[in-house]
C-alpha atoms as a printed R data frame, in Angstrom:
    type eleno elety resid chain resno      x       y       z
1   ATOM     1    CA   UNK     A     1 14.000  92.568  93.765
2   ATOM     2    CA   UNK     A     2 15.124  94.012  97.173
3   ATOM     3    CA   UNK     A     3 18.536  94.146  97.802
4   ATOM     4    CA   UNK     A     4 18.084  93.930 101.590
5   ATOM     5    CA   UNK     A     5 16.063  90.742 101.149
6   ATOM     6    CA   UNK     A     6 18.609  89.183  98.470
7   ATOM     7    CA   UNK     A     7 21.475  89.973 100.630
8   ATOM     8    CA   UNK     A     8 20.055  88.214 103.812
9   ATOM     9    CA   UNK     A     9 19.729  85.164 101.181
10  ATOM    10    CA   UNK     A    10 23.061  85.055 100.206
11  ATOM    11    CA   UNK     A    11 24.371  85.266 104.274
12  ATOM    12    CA   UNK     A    12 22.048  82.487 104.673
13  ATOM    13    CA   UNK     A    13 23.203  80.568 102.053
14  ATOM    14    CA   UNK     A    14 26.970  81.732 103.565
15  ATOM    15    CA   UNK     A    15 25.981  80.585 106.964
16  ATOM    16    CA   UNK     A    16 24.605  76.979 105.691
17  ATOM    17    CA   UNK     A    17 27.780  75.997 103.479
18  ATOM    18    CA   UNK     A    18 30.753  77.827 106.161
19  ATOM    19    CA   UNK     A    19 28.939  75.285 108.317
20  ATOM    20    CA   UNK     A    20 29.102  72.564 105.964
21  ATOM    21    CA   UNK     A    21 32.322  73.196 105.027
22  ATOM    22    CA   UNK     A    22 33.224  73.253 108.753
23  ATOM    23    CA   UNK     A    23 31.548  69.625 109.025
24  ATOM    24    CA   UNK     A    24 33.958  67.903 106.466
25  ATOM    25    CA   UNK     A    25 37.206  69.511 107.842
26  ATOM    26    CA   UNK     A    26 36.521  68.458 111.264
27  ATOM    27    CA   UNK     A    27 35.610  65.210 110.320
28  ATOM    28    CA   UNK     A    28 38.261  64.310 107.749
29  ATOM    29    CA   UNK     A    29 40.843  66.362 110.291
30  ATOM    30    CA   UNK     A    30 39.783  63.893 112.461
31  ATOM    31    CA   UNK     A    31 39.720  60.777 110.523
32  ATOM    32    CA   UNK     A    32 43.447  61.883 109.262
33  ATOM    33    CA   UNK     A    33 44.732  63.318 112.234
34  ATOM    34    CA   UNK     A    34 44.762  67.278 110.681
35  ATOM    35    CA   UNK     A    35 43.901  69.538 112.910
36  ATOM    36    CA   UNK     A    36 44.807  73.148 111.457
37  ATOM    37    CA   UNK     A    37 42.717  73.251 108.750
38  ATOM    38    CA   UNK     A    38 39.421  72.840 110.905
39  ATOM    39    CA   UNK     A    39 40.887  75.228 113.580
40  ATOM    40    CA   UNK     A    40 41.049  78.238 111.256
41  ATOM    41    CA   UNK     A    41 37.543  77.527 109.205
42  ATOM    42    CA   UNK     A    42 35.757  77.302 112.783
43  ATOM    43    CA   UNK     A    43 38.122  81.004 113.445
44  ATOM    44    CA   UNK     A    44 36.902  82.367 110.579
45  ATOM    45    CA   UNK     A    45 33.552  81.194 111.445
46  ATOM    46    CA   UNK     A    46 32.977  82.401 114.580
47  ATOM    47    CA   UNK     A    47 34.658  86.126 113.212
48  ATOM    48    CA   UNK     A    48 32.328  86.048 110.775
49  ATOM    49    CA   UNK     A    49 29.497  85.687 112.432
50  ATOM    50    CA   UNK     A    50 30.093  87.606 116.186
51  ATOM    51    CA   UNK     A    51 31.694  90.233 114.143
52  ATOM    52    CA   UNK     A    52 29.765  91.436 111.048
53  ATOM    53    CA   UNK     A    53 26.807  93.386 109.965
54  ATOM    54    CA   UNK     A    54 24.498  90.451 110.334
55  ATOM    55    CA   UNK     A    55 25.681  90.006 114.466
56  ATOM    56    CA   UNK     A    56 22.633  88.883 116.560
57  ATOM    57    CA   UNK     A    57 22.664  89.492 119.851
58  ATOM    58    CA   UNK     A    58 22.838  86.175 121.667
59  ATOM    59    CA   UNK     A    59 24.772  83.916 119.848
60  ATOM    60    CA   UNK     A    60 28.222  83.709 121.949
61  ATOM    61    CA   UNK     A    61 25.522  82.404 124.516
62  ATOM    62    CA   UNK     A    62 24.098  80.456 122.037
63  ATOM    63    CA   UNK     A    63 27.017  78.829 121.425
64  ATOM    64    CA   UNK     A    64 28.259  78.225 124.581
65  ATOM    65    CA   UNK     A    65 24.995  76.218 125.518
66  ATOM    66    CA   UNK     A    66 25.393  74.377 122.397
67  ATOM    67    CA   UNK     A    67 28.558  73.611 123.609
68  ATOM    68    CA   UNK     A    68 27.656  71.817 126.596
69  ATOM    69    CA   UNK     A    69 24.482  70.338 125.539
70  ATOM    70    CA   UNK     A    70 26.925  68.466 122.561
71  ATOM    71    CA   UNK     A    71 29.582  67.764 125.074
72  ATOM    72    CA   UNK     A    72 27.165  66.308 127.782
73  ATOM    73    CA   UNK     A    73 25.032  64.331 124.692
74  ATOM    74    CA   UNK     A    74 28.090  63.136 122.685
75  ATOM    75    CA   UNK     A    75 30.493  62.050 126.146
76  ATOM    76    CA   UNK     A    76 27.206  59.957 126.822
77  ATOM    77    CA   UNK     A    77 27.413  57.766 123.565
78  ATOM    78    CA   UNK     A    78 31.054  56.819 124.225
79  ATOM    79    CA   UNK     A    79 30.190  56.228 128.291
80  ATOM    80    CA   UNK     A    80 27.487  53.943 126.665
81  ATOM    81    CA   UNK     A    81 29.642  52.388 124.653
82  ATOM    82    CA   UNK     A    82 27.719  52.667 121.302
83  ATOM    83    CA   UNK     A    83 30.737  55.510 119.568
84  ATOM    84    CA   UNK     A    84 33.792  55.526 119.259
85  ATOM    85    CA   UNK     A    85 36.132  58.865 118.428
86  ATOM    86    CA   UNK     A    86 38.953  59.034 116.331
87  ATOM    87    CA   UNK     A    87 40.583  61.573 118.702
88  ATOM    88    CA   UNK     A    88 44.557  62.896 118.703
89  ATOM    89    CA   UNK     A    89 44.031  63.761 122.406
90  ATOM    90    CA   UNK     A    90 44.168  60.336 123.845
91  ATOM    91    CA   UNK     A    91 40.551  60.975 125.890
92  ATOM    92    CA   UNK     A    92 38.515  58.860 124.256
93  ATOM    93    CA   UNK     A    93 36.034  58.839 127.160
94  ATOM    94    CA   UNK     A    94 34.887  61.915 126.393
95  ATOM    95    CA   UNK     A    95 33.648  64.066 123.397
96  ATOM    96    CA   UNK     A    96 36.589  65.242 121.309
97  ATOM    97    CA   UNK     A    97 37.267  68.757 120.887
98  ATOM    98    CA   UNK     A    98 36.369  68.578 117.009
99  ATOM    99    CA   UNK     A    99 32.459  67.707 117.989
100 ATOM   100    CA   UNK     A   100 32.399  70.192 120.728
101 ATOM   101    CA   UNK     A   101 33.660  72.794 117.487
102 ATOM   102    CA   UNK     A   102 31.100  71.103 115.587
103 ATOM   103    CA   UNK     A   103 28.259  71.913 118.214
104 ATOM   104    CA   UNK     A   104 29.187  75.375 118.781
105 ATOM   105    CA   UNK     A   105 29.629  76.293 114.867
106 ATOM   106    CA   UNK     A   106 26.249  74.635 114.706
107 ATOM   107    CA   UNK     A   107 24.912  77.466 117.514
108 ATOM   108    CA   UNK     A   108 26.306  79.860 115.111
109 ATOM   109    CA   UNK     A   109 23.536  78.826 112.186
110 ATOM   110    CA   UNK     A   110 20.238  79.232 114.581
111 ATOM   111    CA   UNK     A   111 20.190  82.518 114.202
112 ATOM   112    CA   UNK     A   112 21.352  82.902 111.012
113 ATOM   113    CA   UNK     A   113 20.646  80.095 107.976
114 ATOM   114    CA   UNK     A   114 18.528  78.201 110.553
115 ATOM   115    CA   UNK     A   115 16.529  81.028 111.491
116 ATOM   116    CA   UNK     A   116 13.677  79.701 109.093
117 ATOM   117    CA   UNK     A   117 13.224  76.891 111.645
118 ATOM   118    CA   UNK     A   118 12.631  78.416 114.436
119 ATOM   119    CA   UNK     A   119  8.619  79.227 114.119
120 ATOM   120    CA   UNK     A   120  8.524  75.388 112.546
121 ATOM   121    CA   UNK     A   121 10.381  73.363 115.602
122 ATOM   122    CA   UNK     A   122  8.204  69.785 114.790
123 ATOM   123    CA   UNK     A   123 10.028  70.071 111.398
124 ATOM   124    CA   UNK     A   124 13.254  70.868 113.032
125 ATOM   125    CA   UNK     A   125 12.838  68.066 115.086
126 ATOM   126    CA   UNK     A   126 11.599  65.437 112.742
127 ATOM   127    CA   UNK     A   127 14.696  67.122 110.040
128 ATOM   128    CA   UNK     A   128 17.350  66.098 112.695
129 ATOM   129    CA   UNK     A   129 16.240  63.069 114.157
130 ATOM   130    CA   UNK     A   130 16.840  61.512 110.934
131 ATOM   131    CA   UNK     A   131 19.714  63.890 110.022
132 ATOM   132    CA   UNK     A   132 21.834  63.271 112.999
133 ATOM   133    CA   UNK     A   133 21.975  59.791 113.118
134 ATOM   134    CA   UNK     A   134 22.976  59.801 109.168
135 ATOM   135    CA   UNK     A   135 25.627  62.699 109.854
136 ATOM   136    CA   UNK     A   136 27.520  60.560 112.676
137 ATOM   137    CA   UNK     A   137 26.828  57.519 109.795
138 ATOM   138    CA   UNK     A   138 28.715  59.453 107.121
139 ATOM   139    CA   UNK     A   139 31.412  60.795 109.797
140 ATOM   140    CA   UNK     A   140 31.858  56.627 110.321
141 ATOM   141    CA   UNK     A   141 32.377  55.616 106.722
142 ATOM   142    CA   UNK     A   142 35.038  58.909 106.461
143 ATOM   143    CA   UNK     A   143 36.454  57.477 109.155
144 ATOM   144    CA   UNK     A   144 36.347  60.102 112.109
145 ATOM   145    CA   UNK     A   145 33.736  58.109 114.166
146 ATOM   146    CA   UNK     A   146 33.046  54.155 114.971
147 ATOM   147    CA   UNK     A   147 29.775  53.519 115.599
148 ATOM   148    CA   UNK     A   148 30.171  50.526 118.097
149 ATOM   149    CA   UNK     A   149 26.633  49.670 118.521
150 ATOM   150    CA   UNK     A   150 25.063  47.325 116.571
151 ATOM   151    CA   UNK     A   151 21.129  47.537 116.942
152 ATOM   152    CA   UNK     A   152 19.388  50.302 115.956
153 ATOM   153    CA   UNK     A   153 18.510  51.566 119.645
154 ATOM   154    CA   UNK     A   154 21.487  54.101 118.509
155 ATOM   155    CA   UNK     A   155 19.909  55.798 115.943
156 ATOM   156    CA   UNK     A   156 17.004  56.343 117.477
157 ATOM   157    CA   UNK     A   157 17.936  57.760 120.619
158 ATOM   158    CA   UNK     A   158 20.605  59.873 119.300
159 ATOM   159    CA   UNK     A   159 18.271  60.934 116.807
160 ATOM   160    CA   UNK     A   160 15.366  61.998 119.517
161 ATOM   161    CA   UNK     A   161 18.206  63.477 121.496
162 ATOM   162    CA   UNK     A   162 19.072  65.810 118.598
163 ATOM   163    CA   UNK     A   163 15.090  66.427 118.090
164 ATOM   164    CA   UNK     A   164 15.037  67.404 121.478
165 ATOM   165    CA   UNK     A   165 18.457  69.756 121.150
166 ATOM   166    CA   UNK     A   166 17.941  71.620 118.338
167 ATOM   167    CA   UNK     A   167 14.521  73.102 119.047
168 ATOM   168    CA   UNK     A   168 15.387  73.736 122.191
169 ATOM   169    CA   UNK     A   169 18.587  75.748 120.389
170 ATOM   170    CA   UNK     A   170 16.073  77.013 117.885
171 ATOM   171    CA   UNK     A   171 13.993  78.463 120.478
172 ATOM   172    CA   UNK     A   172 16.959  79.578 122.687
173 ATOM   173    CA   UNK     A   173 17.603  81.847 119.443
174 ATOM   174    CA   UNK     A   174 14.263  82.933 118.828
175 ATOM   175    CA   UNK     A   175 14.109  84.093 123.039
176 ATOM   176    CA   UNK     A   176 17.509  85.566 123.501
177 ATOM   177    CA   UNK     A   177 16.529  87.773 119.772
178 ATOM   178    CA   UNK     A   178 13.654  88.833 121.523
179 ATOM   179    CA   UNK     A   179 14.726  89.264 124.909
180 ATOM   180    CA   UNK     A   180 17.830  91.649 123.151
181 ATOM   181    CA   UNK     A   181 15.212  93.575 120.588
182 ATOM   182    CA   UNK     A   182 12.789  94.397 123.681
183 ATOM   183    CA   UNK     A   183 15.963  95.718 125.658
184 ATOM   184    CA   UNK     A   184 16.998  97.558 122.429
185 ATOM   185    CA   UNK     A   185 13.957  99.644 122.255
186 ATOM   186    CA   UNK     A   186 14.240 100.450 125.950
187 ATOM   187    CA   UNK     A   187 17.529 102.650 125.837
């Protein structure tokens, strides 16, 4: 077996459970009113991944798109009234700061244990359009979240927003890896 090949596995496999491990601090941080511990995972994140052998040029951007397309997306379910935040910042009108982390640690796996998806974006979107919806469901039960609607017109918009967002991340990552690698072989 190759040890390149097994190695990329196991940063994959890295990526995917920093990211889920990221998930359930944030959202029981949130649901208790902790914030530390989800501050220094998504720190350690973020070093990780803009800082190691397995860097790819474009993430920080990545990221920082992710940000605002979760920030714009998530601040529009609690203008339309169908979430609610738990939030320690008193702004419940807007996203809370543990989503936005939640979005940009997200930006950190497209490149990275995501990368699979991004030559397969109608199963990324059909994936997350049922995946969202359940995550925000699960964030509700744990407490972090209210979901405030009570048809299912929720679901399924939030979950075609999210099969809109994440191929469009997905392919963000695939062009800004490109875009870096043809610039590489230029100098």
């Amino acid at each position: 077996m190759n040890n390149g090949w097994l190695t990329m596995r196991l940063n994959s496999l890295f990526n995917y459970l920093w990211m889920q491990l990221i998930w359930f601090a944030a959202v029981l941080g949130a649901a208790n009113k902790i914030v530390w511990p989800v501050l220094v995972l998504f720190m350690v994140f973020v070093v990780s991944v803009l800082h190691s052998d397995n860097r790819v040029k474009g993430d920080f951007q990545l990221m920082l798109v992710a940000v605002v397309v979760g920030f714009i997306l998530d601040t529009t379910w609690v203008k339309v009234g169908w979430l609610e935040f738990t939030s320690s910042s008193g702004a419940s009108h807007l996203a809370p700061w543990w989503i936005i982390l939640l979005w940009a640690s997200l930006a950190l796996t497209i490149n990275h244990s995501l990368v699979c998806l991004q030559q397969k974006l109608w199963l990324a979107a059909t994936v997350f359009a049922f995946a969202s919806p359940l995550s925000y469901a699960a964030a509700a039960k744990l407490g972090a979240v209210t979901i405030v609607a009570t048809d299912w017109l929720w679901f399924c918009v939030v979950g075609a927003s999210w099969a809109i967002a994440v191929p469009l991340l997905l392919w963000l990552g695939h062009y800004l890896r490109q875009l870096n690698s043809a610039e590489s072989q230029h100098d």
